[in-house]
PDB file of C-alpha atoms in Angstrom:
ATOM      1  CA  MET A  15       0.000   0.000   0.000  1.00  0.00           C
ATOM      2  CA  ALA A  16       1.328   3.453  -0.872  1.00  0.00           C
ATOM      3  CA  VAL A  17       1.825   5.957   1.888  1.00  0.00           C
ATOM      4  CA  ASN A  18       0.052   9.278   1.357  1.00  0.00           C
ATOM      5  CA  LYS A  19       2.585  12.038   0.908  1.00  0.00           C
ATOM      6  CA  THR A  20       2.733  15.741   0.396  1.00  0.00           C
ATOM      7  CA  SER A  21       5.661  18.079  -0.073  1.00  0.00           C
ATOM      8  CA  MET A  22       6.612  21.639   0.570  1.00  0.00           C
ATOM      9  CA  LEU A  23       9.395  23.857  -0.724  1.00  0.00           C
ATOM     10  CA  VAL A  24      11.449  25.255   2.180  1.00  0.00           C
ATOM     11  CA  LEU A  25      13.568  28.370   1.646  1.00  0.00           C
ATOM     12  CA  ASP A  26      16.447  29.056   4.017  1.00  0.00           C
ATOM     13  CA  CYS A  27      17.097  32.655   5.096  1.00  0.00           C
ATOM     14  CA  THR A  28      18.436  34.795   7.948  1.00  0.00           C
ATOM     15  CA  ASP A  29      15.058  36.302   8.962  1.00  0.00           C
ATOM     16  CA  ALA A  30      12.220  33.776   8.716  1.00  0.00           C
ATOM     17  CA  GLN A  31       9.564  36.215   9.972  1.00  0.00           C
ATOM     18  CA  ALA A  32      10.376  38.840   7.333  1.00  0.00           C
ATOM     19  CA  LEU A  33      10.542  36.375   4.438  1.00  0.00           C
ATOM     20  CA  ALA A  34       7.319  34.656   5.557  1.00  0.00           C
ATOM     21  CA  HIS A  35       5.558  38.030   5.564  1.00  0.00           C
ATOM     22  CA  PHE A  36       6.907  38.791   2.066  1.00  0.00           C
ATOM     23  CA  TYR A  37       5.513  35.537   0.645  1.00  0.00           C
ATOM     24  CA  ALA A  38       2.257  35.759   2.613  1.00  0.00           C
ATOM     25  CA  GLU A  39       1.612  39.184   1.085  1.00  0.00           C
ATOM     26  CA  LEU A  40       2.734  38.108  -2.397  1.00  0.00           C
ATOM     27  CA  LEU A  41       0.583  34.946  -2.376  1.00  0.00           C
ATOM     28  CA  ALA A  42      -2.378  36.439  -0.469  1.00  0.00           C
ATOM     29  CA  GLY A  43      -1.776  33.791   2.141  1.00  0.00           C
ATOM     30  CA  GLU A  44      -1.549  33.132   5.840  1.00  0.00           C
ATOM     31  CA  ILE A  45       1.418  32.518   8.106  1.00  0.00           C
ATOM     32  CA  HIS A  46       1.391  29.392  10.269  1.00  0.00           C
ATOM     33  CA  ILE A  47       3.961  29.167  13.053  1.00  0.00           C
ATOM     34  CA  GLY A  48       4.310  25.782  14.715  1.00  0.00           C
ATOM     35  CA  GLU A  49       6.426  24.630  17.626  1.00  0.00           C
ATOM     36  CA  ASP A  50       9.667  25.695  15.913  1.00  0.00           C
ATOM     37  CA  PRO A  51       9.653  29.499  15.462  1.00  0.00           C
ATOM     38  CA  ASP A  52      12.529  29.184  12.969  1.00  0.00           C
ATOM     39  CA  LEU A  53      10.321  27.218  10.531  1.00  0.00           C
ATOM     40  CA  ILE A  54       7.288  29.143   9.306  1.00  0.00           C
ATOM     41  CA  GLU A  55       4.728  27.850   6.825  1.00  0.00           C
ATOM     42  CA  VAL A  56       2.990  30.105   4.329  1.00  0.00           C
ATOM     43  CA  VAL A  57      -0.317  28.861   2.908  1.00  0.00           C
ATOM     44  CA  GLY A  58      -1.407  30.853  -0.136  1.00  0.00           C
ATOM     45  CA  GLY A  59      -4.985  31.685  -1.007  1.00  0.00           C
ATOM     46  CA  SER A  60      -5.030  29.182  -3.885  1.00  0.00           C
ATOM     47  CA  GLY A  61      -3.596  26.352  -1.776  1.00  0.00           C
ATOM     48  CA  VAL A  62       0.095  27.055  -2.412  1.00  0.00           C
ATOM     49  CA  ARG A  63       2.244  25.861   0.488  1.00  0.00           C
ATOM     50  CA  LEU A  64       5.830  26.751   1.177  1.00  0.00           C
ATOM     51  CA  ALA A  65       7.931  27.323   4.243  1.00  0.00           C
ATOM     52  CA  VAL A  66      10.850  29.483   5.275  1.00  0.00           C
ATOM     53  CA  ARG A  67      13.492  28.402   7.749  1.00  0.00           C
ATOM     54  CA  ARG A  68      15.978  30.482   9.677  1.00  0.00           C
ATOM     55  CA  ASP A  69      19.528  29.323   8.997  1.00  0.00           C
ATOM     56  CA  HIS A  70      22.148  30.979  11.187  1.00  0.00           C
ATOM     57  CA  GLY A  71      24.844  30.389   8.543  1.00  0.00           C
ATOM     58  CA  TYR A  72      22.737  31.419   5.546  1.00  0.00           C
ATOM     59  CA  ALA A  73      24.421  32.885   2.463  1.00  0.00           C
ATOM     60  CA  PRO A  74      22.118  34.006  -0.399  1.00  0.00           C
ATOM     61  CA  PRO A  75      22.272  32.181  -3.729  1.00  0.00           C
ATOM     62  CA  SER A  76      24.584  33.848  -6.222  1.00  0.00           C
ATOM     63  CA  TRP A  77      22.663  32.903  -9.370  1.00  0.00           C
ATOM     64  CA  PRO A  78      22.513  34.206 -12.194  1.00  0.00           C
ATOM     65  CA  ARG A  79      26.307  34.319 -12.333  1.00  0.00           C
ATOM     66  CA  PRO A  80      27.270  31.875 -15.100  1.00  0.00           C
ATOM     67  CA  GLU A  81      29.417  29.725 -12.808  1.00  0.00           C
ATOM     68  CA  ASP A  82      26.444  28.959 -10.558  1.00  0.00           C
ATOM     69  CA  ALA A  83      23.476  26.816 -11.530  1.00  0.00           C
ATOM     70  CA  LEU A  84      19.911  27.743 -10.656  1.00  0.00           C
ATOM     71  CA  GLN A  85      19.252  25.179  -7.937  1.00  0.00           C
ATOM     72  CA  ALA A  86      15.549  25.761  -7.385  1.00  0.00           C
ATOM     73  CA  HIS A  87      13.050  28.553  -7.717  1.00  0.00           C
ATOM     74  CA  LEU A  88       9.412  29.262  -7.094  1.00  0.00           C
ATOM     75  CA  ARG A  89       7.201  29.824 -10.163  1.00  0.00           C
ATOM     76  CA  ILE A  90       4.128  31.938  -9.414  1.00  0.00           C
ATOM     77  CA  LEU A  91       1.432  31.669 -12.078  1.00  0.00           C
ATOM     78  CA  VAL A  92      -0.900  34.518 -13.013  1.00  0.00           C
ATOM     79  CA  GLY A  93      -3.279  35.223 -15.878  1.00  0.00           C
ATOM     80  CA  PRO A  94      -1.637  36.977 -18.861  1.00  0.00           C
ATOM     81  CA  GLU A  95      -3.684  40.112 -18.204  1.00  0.00           C
ATOM     82  CA  ASP A  96      -2.347  40.284 -14.621  1.00  0.00           C
ATOM     83  CA  LEU A  97       1.378  39.921 -15.329  1.00  0.00           C
ATOM     84  CA  ASP A  98       2.266  43.635 -15.140  1.00  0.00           C
ATOM     85  CA  GLU A  99       0.239  44.147 -11.954  1.00  0.00           C
ATOM     86  CA  ALA A 100       1.807  41.059 -10.340  1.00  0.00           C
ATOM     87  CA  GLU A 101       5.255  42.436 -11.160  1.00  0.00           C
ATOM     88  CA  ARG A 102       4.424  45.826  -9.611  1.00  0.00           C
ATOM     89  CA  GLU A 103       3.083  44.097  -6.497  1.00  0.00           C
ATOM     90  CA  ALA A 104       6.182  41.917  -6.080  1.00  0.00           C
ATOM     91  CA  VAL A 105       8.534  44.894  -6.436  1.00  0.00           C
ATOM     92  CA  SER A 106       6.457  46.974  -3.997  1.00  0.00           C
ATOM     93  CA  LEU A 107       6.873  44.174  -1.431  1.00  0.00           C
ATOM     94  CA  GLY A 108      10.668  44.129  -1.805  1.00  0.00           C
ATOM     95  CA  ALA A 109      11.380  41.792  -4.727  1.00  0.00           C
ATOM     96  CA  ARG A 110      14.260  42.755  -6.996  1.00  0.00           C
ATOM     97  CA  PRO A 111      13.984  42.211 -10.762  1.00  0.00           C
ATOM     98  CA  VAL A 112      16.746  40.016 -12.190  1.00  0.00           C
ATOM     99  CA  ASP A 113      16.919  40.894 -15.859  1.00  0.00           C
ATOM    100  CA  VAL A 114      18.719  38.095 -17.680  1.00  0.00           C
ATOM    101  CA  ASP A 115      16.569  38.168 -20.837  1.00  0.00           C
ATOM    102  CA  THR A 116      18.103  40.190 -23.664  1.00  0.00           C
ATOM    103  CA  GLU A 117      15.064  40.005 -25.965  1.00  0.00           C
ATOM    104  CA  GLU A 118      13.083  43.182 -26.563  1.00  0.00           C
ATOM    105  CA  GLY A 119       9.327  43.386 -26.085  1.00  0.00           C
ATOM    106  CA  PRO A 120       6.905  41.843 -23.604  1.00  0.00           C
ATOM    107  CA  ARG A 121       7.889  38.698 -21.739  1.00  0.00           C
ATOM    108  CA  GLU A 122       5.533  36.015 -20.451  1.00  0.00           C
ATOM    109  CA  ALA A 123       7.842  35.145 -17.530  1.00  0.00           C
ATOM    110  CA  ARG A 124       9.730  37.590 -15.325  1.00  0.00           C
ATOM    111  CA  LEU A 125      12.523  36.693 -12.931  1.00  0.00           C
ATOM    112  CA  PHE A 126      13.014  38.241  -9.485  1.00  0.00           C
ATOM    113  CA  SER A 127      14.897  37.638  -6.283  1.00  0.00           C
ATOM    114  CA  ASP A 128      13.067  37.773  -2.977  1.00  0.00           C
ATOM    115  CA  PRO A 129      14.375  39.889  -0.053  1.00  0.00           C
ATOM    116  CA  ALA A 130      16.623  36.982   1.036  1.00  0.00           C
ATOM    117  CA  GLY A 131      18.078  36.444  -2.469  1.00  0.00           C
ATOM    118  CA  HIS A 132      16.079  33.384  -3.662  1.00  0.00           C
ATOM    119  CA  SER A 133      14.999  33.533  -7.286  1.00  0.00           C
ATOM    120  CA  PHE A 134      11.370  33.259  -8.307  1.00  0.00           C
ATOM    121  CA  THR A 135       9.474  33.766 -11.529  1.00  0.00           C
ATOM    122  CA  ILE A 136       6.105  35.342 -12.149  1.00  0.00           C
ATOM    123  CA  ALA A 137       4.770  33.771 -15.316  1.00  0.00           C
ATOM    124  CA  ALA A 138       1.656  34.121 -17.448  1.00  0.00           C
ATOM    125  CA  THR A 139      -0.395  30.965 -17.778  1.00  0.00           C
ATOM    126  CA  GLY A 140      -3.210  30.013 -20.081  1.00  0.00           C
ATOM    127  CA  TRP A 141      -5.110  28.353 -17.234  1.00  0.00           C
ATOM    128  CA  THR A 142      -7.587  30.003 -14.967  1.00  0.00           C
ATOM    129  CA  VAL A 143      -5.717  31.027 -11.855  1.00  0.00           C
TER     130      VAL A 143
END
């Protein structure tokens, strides 16, 4: 018999409270603090779940430098008509655009780093979000 499983992306950082608030605002979600105050879960309005964990020795990822590979990133999906607004919202919350695309014109996916340096993408999707 298979064991029921679920998974969650956990992002390490120096300030778990601050990063949890960033993602809770960005994902219109709620913060859940359990027994360990250094591990905080964020549950987004559409069921997205991720967690942030305080790491006392944390060093931010150095991607997109060519010598470093993108290890993992969060992809946030929005309707095509909401892409510009989602970008403005992310930046207003403290995200930093990471412009690695040299093509001119509109892009359907936009790369950012969160306040702790993790990369994430806001991308247009054809599905109903």
